[in-house]
């Protein structure tokens, strides 16, 4: 039998709580709408999307697809934002492919594009993992996230009062050798291009510490560390940066598997940093995913799958609910995002 065919069924008899709707209304602060991550809603009637969000009790949906390019940003502003401006927040991005042509003027040029995107209606900046892993300058040198030439980008986002959502690096195991000890072996076997061995790539801690440097150097800018600060495996590290930097926030998107397998530490973390945590799924407007997140945050259910897929995609383990108090859930579901996004 191959590992992919191993589907053990637990014999535990435990409470299973259905949570079809959240206890309070929600702002989804990290998601997508187009392929490959959002489900292709840009090719479906927009009223269907609003009905789906209403069913999930999601009042505002943050679409990060504009980070892929200005053409996508303009399309989504027209298709989603214009018909229902109160329901969507769209983020812009940086076209790193222009660096070889722009050379030392790239930072100022990119900043000027952010100002233009703001005129169109963008309300935030999305930075994705190519920065630190793939982006190269005019001399074909890898660009670090804390490169001083990027300063105009961070300063301009701050002047626009834009939150800067950052996903750099990836799960820690993606930087480890693919051996029988790698806890994400199955995922990396299915997606070998997700592995970033060092060399030739920088080490995980090199990239994540570059991110922390940027947050510290730019206190006037609000940064959101995607996926639990880009380091869900180490809540102590994330907590230390939250302690140091009041301009640092995190979202919980795509990390139920990490948070739910350390429920005691995660619950303490959520209680301590309740004012700095944003809700998000990074799974498109999927009811199944929303309901898993609601179950995780609201119930004390034990040992359940963190994904609608069986086996779960990130690792073959199950999770435990955090059973958070109402005041904390209200902040995470919406209040923190309303404050940060000025909604």
Coordinates of C-alpha atoms in Angstrom, one line a residue:
X1 CA 0.0 0.0 0.0
X2 CA 1.3 3.5 -0.9
X3 CA 1.1 6.3 1.6
X4 CA -1.5 8.2 -0.4
X5 CA -3.8 5.2 0.0
X6 CA -3.4 5.2 3.8
X7 CA -6.7 6.6 5.1
X8 CA -7.0 5.6 8.8
X9 CA -10.4 6.2 10.5
X10 CA -10.2 7.3 14.1
X11 CA -12.1 5.3 16.6
X12 CA -12.3 8.2 19.1
X13 CA -15.9 9.0 20.1
X14 CA -15.8 12.8 20.5
X15 CA -18.2 15.7 20.2
X16 CA -18.7 17.1 16.7
X17 CA -20.1 20.6 16.6
X18 CA -21.6 21.9 13.3
X19 CA -21.0 25.7 13.0
X20 CA -22.8 26.6 9.8
X21 CA -22.6 30.4 10.6
X22 CA -20.2 32.4 12.8
X23 CA -21.3 33.7 16.2
X24 CA -20.6 37.3 14.9
X25 CA -20.3 38.9 11.4
X26 CA -17.0 38.4 9.6
X27 CA -14.4 40.3 7.6
X28 CA -12.3 38.0 5.5
X29 CA -9.0 39.8 5.5
X30 CA -7.0 37.4 3.3
X31 CA -8.4 35.9 0.2
X32 CA -8.6 35.7 -3.6
X33 CA -11.3 35.6 -6.3
X34 CA -9.6 34.5 -9.5
X35 CA -7.7 31.3 -10.3
X36 CA -5.7 29.6 -9.1
X37 CA -6.5 30.5 -5.5
X38 CA -9.9 32.1 -5.5
X39 CA -12.0 29.7 -7.5
X40 CA -12.6 31.7 -10.7
X41 CA -15.3 34.0 -9.4
X42 CA -14.2 36.6 -11.9
X43 CA -15.8 34.4 -14.5
X44 CA -19.1 33.9 -12.6
X45 CA -22.1 36.2 -12.1
X46 CA -21.2 38.6 -9.2
X47 CA -24.6 38.2 -7.5
X48 CA -23.7 34.6 -6.9
X49 CA -20.6 35.7 -5.0
X50 CA -22.6 38.1 -2.8
X51 CA -25.1 35.4 -2.1
X52 CA -22.2 33.1 -1.0
X53 CA -20.7 35.7 1.2
X54 CA -24.1 36.4 2.8
X55 CA -24.6 32.7 3.5
X56 CA -21.2 32.6 5.2
X57 CA -22.0 35.9 7.1
X58 CA -19.0 37.6 5.6
X59 CA -19.6 41.3 5.4
X60 CA -16.4 42.4 3.7
X61 CA -14.0 40.4 1.6
X62 CA -10.4 41.4 1.0
X63 CA -9.2 40.4 -2.5
X64 CA -5.5 40.2 -2.9
X65 CA -5.4 39.3 -6.6
X66 CA -4.4 42.8 -7.5
X67 CA -1.0 41.9 -6.2
X68 CA -0.5 39.8 -9.3
X69 CA -0.6 42.8 -11.6
X70 CA -2.4 46.0 -12.6
X71 CA -4.5 44.4 -15.3
X72 CA -6.0 42.1 -12.8
X73 CA -6.4 44.9 -10.3
X74 CA -8.3 47.0 -12.8
X75 CA -10.5 44.1 -13.8
X76 CA -11.4 43.2 -10.2
X77 CA -12.1 46.9 -9.3
X78 CA -14.6 47.0 -12.2
X79 CA -16.1 43.6 -11.7
X80 CA -16.3 43.3 -7.9
X81 CA -15.7 46.7 -6.2
X82 CA -17.7 49.0 -8.5
X83 CA -21.0 47.1 -8.1
X84 CA -20.7 46.5 -4.4
X85 CA -18.1 48.9 -3.0
X86 CA -18.9 48.3 0.7
X87 CA -18.3 44.5 0.3
X88 CA -14.8 44.4 -1.1
X89 CA -11.4 45.8 -0.3
X90 CA -8.8 45.3 -3.1
X91 CA -5.0 45.3 -2.7
X92 CA -2.5 46.4 -5.3
X93 CA 1.1 45.2 -5.9
X94 CA 4.5 45.7 -7.3
X95 CA 5.7 44.6 -10.7
X96 CA 9.1 43.1 -9.9
X97 CA 9.7 42.1 -13.5
X98 CA 10.5 45.8 -14.3
X99 CA 13.5 45.9 -12.0
X100 CA 16.1 45.0 -14.7
X101 CA 14.8 47.8 -16.9
X102 CA 14.3 50.5 -14.2
X103 CA 17.6 49.7 -12.4
X104 CA 18.3 52.0 -9.4
X105 CA 15.1 53.9 -10.2
X106 CA 12.9 50.9 -9.5
X107 CA 11.9 51.8 -6.0
X108 CA 10.7 55.3 -6.9
X109 CA 9.0 53.9 -10.1
X110 CA 7.2 51.2 -8.1
X111 CA 6.1 53.8 -5.5
X112 CA 4.6 55.9 -8.3
X113 CA 2.6 52.9 -9.5
X114 CA 1.2 52.4 -6.0
X115 CA 0.0 56.0 -6.0
X116 CA -1.7 55.4 -9.3
X117 CA -3.3 52.2 -8.0
X118 CA -4.7 54.2 -5.1
X119 CA -6.3 56.6 -7.5
X120 CA -8.1 53.7 -9.1
X121 CA -9.4 52.4 -5.8
X122 CA -6.8 50.0 -4.3
X123 CA -6.7 50.1 -0.5
X124 CA -3.6 48.1 0.4
X125 CA -0.4 46.5 -0.8
X126 CA 0.2 42.7 -1.2
X127 CA 3.8 41.5 -1.1
X128 CA 4.3 37.8 -2.1
X129 CA 7.1 35.3 -1.6
X130 CA 9.0 36.0 -4.9
X131 CA 10.5 38.8 -2.9
X132 CA 13.4 37.1 -1.0
X133 CA 13.3 34.0 -3.2
X134 CA 13.2 35.0 -6.9
X135 CA 13.2 38.8 -7.4
X136 CA 16.5 40.0 -9.0
X137 CA 17.9 43.4 -9.7
X138 CA 19.5 44.8 -12.8
X139 CA 22.7 43.0 -12.0
X140 CA 20.9 39.7 -11.6
X141 CA 21.5 39.7 -7.8
X142 CA 18.8 38.4 -5.5
X143 CA 16.9 41.2 -3.8
X144 CA 16.5 40.8 0.0
X145 CA 13.3 42.0 1.5
X146 CA 15.1 44.5 3.7
X147 CA 17.0 46.0 0.8
X148 CA 17.2 49.7 1.3
X149 CA 16.2 50.3 -2.3
X150 CA 12.7 49.2 -1.4
X151 CA 12.3 52.0 1.1
X152 CA 10.1 54.2 -1.3
X153 CA 7.6 51.3 -1.5
X154 CA 7.1 51.0 2.3
X155 CA 7.1 54.8 2.8
X156 CA 4.5 55.3 0.0
X157 CA 2.2 52.6 1.3
X158 CA 2.4 54.3 4.7
X159 CA 1.6 57.7 3.2
X160 CA -1.4 56.2 1.5
X161 CA -2.5 54.7 4.9
X162 CA -2.4 51.3 3.2
X163 CA -1.8 48.2 5.2
X164 CA 1.0 46.0 3.8
X165 CA 0.2 42.3 3.7
X166 CA 3.3 40.3 3.4
X167 CA 3.7 36.6 2.6
X168 CA 7.5 35.8 2.4
X169 CA 9.2 32.5 2.7
X170 CA 6.8 29.5 3.2
X171 CA 6.3 26.7 5.7
X172 CA 9.6 25.9 7.4
X173 CA 9.5 22.3 6.1
X174 CA 9.6 23.6 2.5
X175 CA 13.2 24.7 3.2
X176 CA 14.3 21.3 4.6
X177 CA 15.5 18.3 2.6
X178 CA 12.8 16.0 1.3
X179 CA 13.6 13.0 3.5
X180 CA 11.4 10.6 5.6
X181 CA 11.8 13.2 8.5
X182 CA 10.1 16.0 6.5
X183 CA 6.6 16.4 8.0
X184 CA 5.3 17.9 4.7
X185 CA 6.8 15.1 2.6
X186 CA 3.5 14.2 1.0
X187 CA 2.7 17.9 0.0
X188 CA 6.2 18.4 -1.4
X189 CA 6.0 15.1 -3.2
X190 CA 2.8 16.4 -4.9
X191 CA 4.3 19.8 -5.5
X192 CA 8.1 19.5 -5.8
X193 CA 8.4 23.1 -7.1
X194 CA 7.3 24.3 -3.6
X195 CA 10.7 23.2 -2.1
X196 CA 13.3 25.9 -1.5
X197 CA 16.5 24.2 -0.5
X198 CA 19.4 26.3 0.7
X199 CA 21.5 26.7 -1.4
X200 CA 20.5 28.0 -3.9
X201 CA 17.8 29.7 -1.9
X202 CA 18.3 31.7 1.3
X203 CA 17.6 29.9 4.5
X204 CA 14.1 30.3 6.0
X205 CA 15.3 32.3 9.0
X206 CA 17.3 34.6 6.7
X207 CA 14.1 35.6 4.9
X208 CA 11.9 35.8 7.9
X209 CA 14.4 38.0 9.8
X210 CA 14.6 40.3 6.8
X211 CA 10.9 40.8 7.1
X212 CA 11.2 41.5 10.8
X213 CA 13.9 44.1 10.0
X214 CA 11.5 45.9 7.6
X215 CA 8.7 46.0 10.2
X216 CA 11.1 47.5 12.8
X217 CA 12.5 50.1 10.4
X218 CA 9.2 51.5 9.3
X219 CA 7.0 52.0 12.4
X220 CA 4.8 54.4 10.4
X221 CA 3.6 51.6 8.2
X222 CA 1.2 48.9 9.3
X223 CA 2.4 45.4 8.3
X224 CA 0.2 42.2 8.3
X225 CA 2.2 39.0 8.5
X226 CA 0.2 36.6 6.4
X227 CA -0.3 33.0 7.6
X228 CA 0.4 33.8 11.3
X229 CA 3.2 36.1 10.6
X230 CA 4.8 33.8 8.1
X231 CA 6.0 31.6 10.9
X232 CA 3.0 29.7 12.4
X233 CA 5.4 26.9 13.6
X234 CA 6.9 29.3 16.1
X235 CA 4.4 31.4 18.0
X236 CA 7.0 32.6 20.4
X237 CA 8.9 34.3 17.5
X238 CA 5.7 35.9 16.2
X239 CA 4.7 37.0 19.6
X240 CA 8.1 38.7 20.2
X241 CA 7.7 40.7 17.0
X242 CA 4.2 41.7 18.0
X243 CA 5.6 42.8 21.4
X244 CA 8.3 44.9 19.8
X245 CA 6.3 46.4 17.0
X246 CA 2.8 47.9 17.5
X247 CA 2.6 48.3 13.7
X248 CA 2.7 44.5 13.2
X249 CA -0.5 42.4 12.8
X250 CA -1.1 38.9 11.6
X251 CA -3.8 36.9 9.8
X252 CA -4.6 33.2 10.4
X253 CA -5.3 32.3 6.8
X254 CA -4.3 28.8 5.6
X255 CA -2.8 27.8 8.9
X256 CA -5.5 25.9 10.8
X257 CA -3.3 22.8 10.5
X258 CA -0.4 24.6 12.3
X259 CA -2.5 26.4 15.0
X260 CA -4.8 23.6 15.7
X261 CA -2.1 21.0 16.5
X262 CA -0.7 23.3 19.3
X263 CA -4.1 24.3 20.9
X264 CA -2.8 25.3 24.3
X265 CA -0.1 27.6 23.0
X266 CA -2.4 28.9 20.2
X267 CA -5.2 29.7 22.7
X268 CA -2.8 31.6 24.9
X269 CA -1.5 33.4 21.9
X270 CA -5.0 34.4 20.7
X271 CA -5.9 35.7 24.1
X272 CA -2.7 37.7 24.5
X273 CA -2.7 39.2 21.0
X274 CA -6.5 39.4 20.4
X275 CA -6.2 43.0 19.2
X276 CA -3.6 42.1 16.5
X277 CA -5.1 39.1 14.8
X278 CA -7.2 39.1 11.6
X279 CA -9.5 36.5 10.2
X280 CA -8.9 35.1 6.8
X281 CA -9.0 31.7 5.0
X282 CA -7.0 32.1 1.7
X283 CA -9.4 29.4 0.3
X284 CA -11.7 31.5 -1.8
X285 CA -15.3 32.0 -0.7
X286 CA -15.7 28.3 0.3
X287 CA -18.4 27.6 2.8
X288 CA -16.7 24.4 3.8
X289 CA -13.5 26.3 4.7
X290 CA -15.4 29.1 6.5
X291 CA -17.3 26.5 8.6
X292 CA -14.0 24.8 9.6
X293 CA -12.6 28.1 10.7
X294 CA -15.7 28.9 12.7
X295 CA -15.5 25.5 14.4
X296 CA -11.9 25.9 15.2
X297 CA -12.3 29.3 16.8
X298 CA -15.6 28.8 18.6
X299 CA -15.7 25.2 19.8
X300 CA -13.7 22.9 22.0
X301 CA -14.1 20.0 19.5
X302 CA -11.2 17.6 19.5
X303 CA -9.2 15.8 16.9
X304 CA -10.9 16.9 13.7
X305 CA -9.7 17.4 10.1
X306 CA -8.5 20.9 9.4
X307 CA -9.4 20.6 5.7
X308 CA -12.4 19.5 3.6
X309 CA -10.0 17.2 1.9
X310 CA -9.1 13.7 3.2
X311 CA -6.3 13.3 3.8
X312 CA -5.6 16.9 4.7
X313 CA -3.1 18.4 2.3
X314 CA -0.5 20.0 4.6
X315 CA 0.2 17.1 7.0
X316 CA -1.5 14.0 8.3
X317 CA -2.6 15.3 11.6
X318 CA -5.8 16.6 13.1
X319 CA -6.6 19.7 15.2
X320 CA -8.4 20.9 18.3
X321 CA -10.7 23.8 18.7
X322 CA -9.7 26.9 20.7
X323 CA -13.1 27.7 22.3
X324 CA -12.3 31.5 22.4
X325 CA -14.4 33.9 24.4
X326 CA -16.9 36.2 22.7
X327 CA -14.9 39.4 23.1
X328 CA -11.8 37.8 21.5
X329 CA -13.8 36.3 18.6
X330 CA -15.5 39.6 17.8
X331 CA -12.1 41.3 17.5
X332 CA -10.6 38.6 15.3
X333 CA -13.7 38.2 13.1
X334 CA -14.1 41.9 12.3
X335 CA -13.2 44.6 14.8
X336 CA -9.5 44.5 14.2
X337 CA -9.9 44.6 10.4
X338 CA -12.4 47.5 10.6
X339 CA -9.8 49.5 12.6
X340 CA -6.8 48.6 10.4
X341 CA -8.6 49.1 7.1
X342 CA -10.6 52.2 8.2
X343 CA -13.9 50.5 7.4

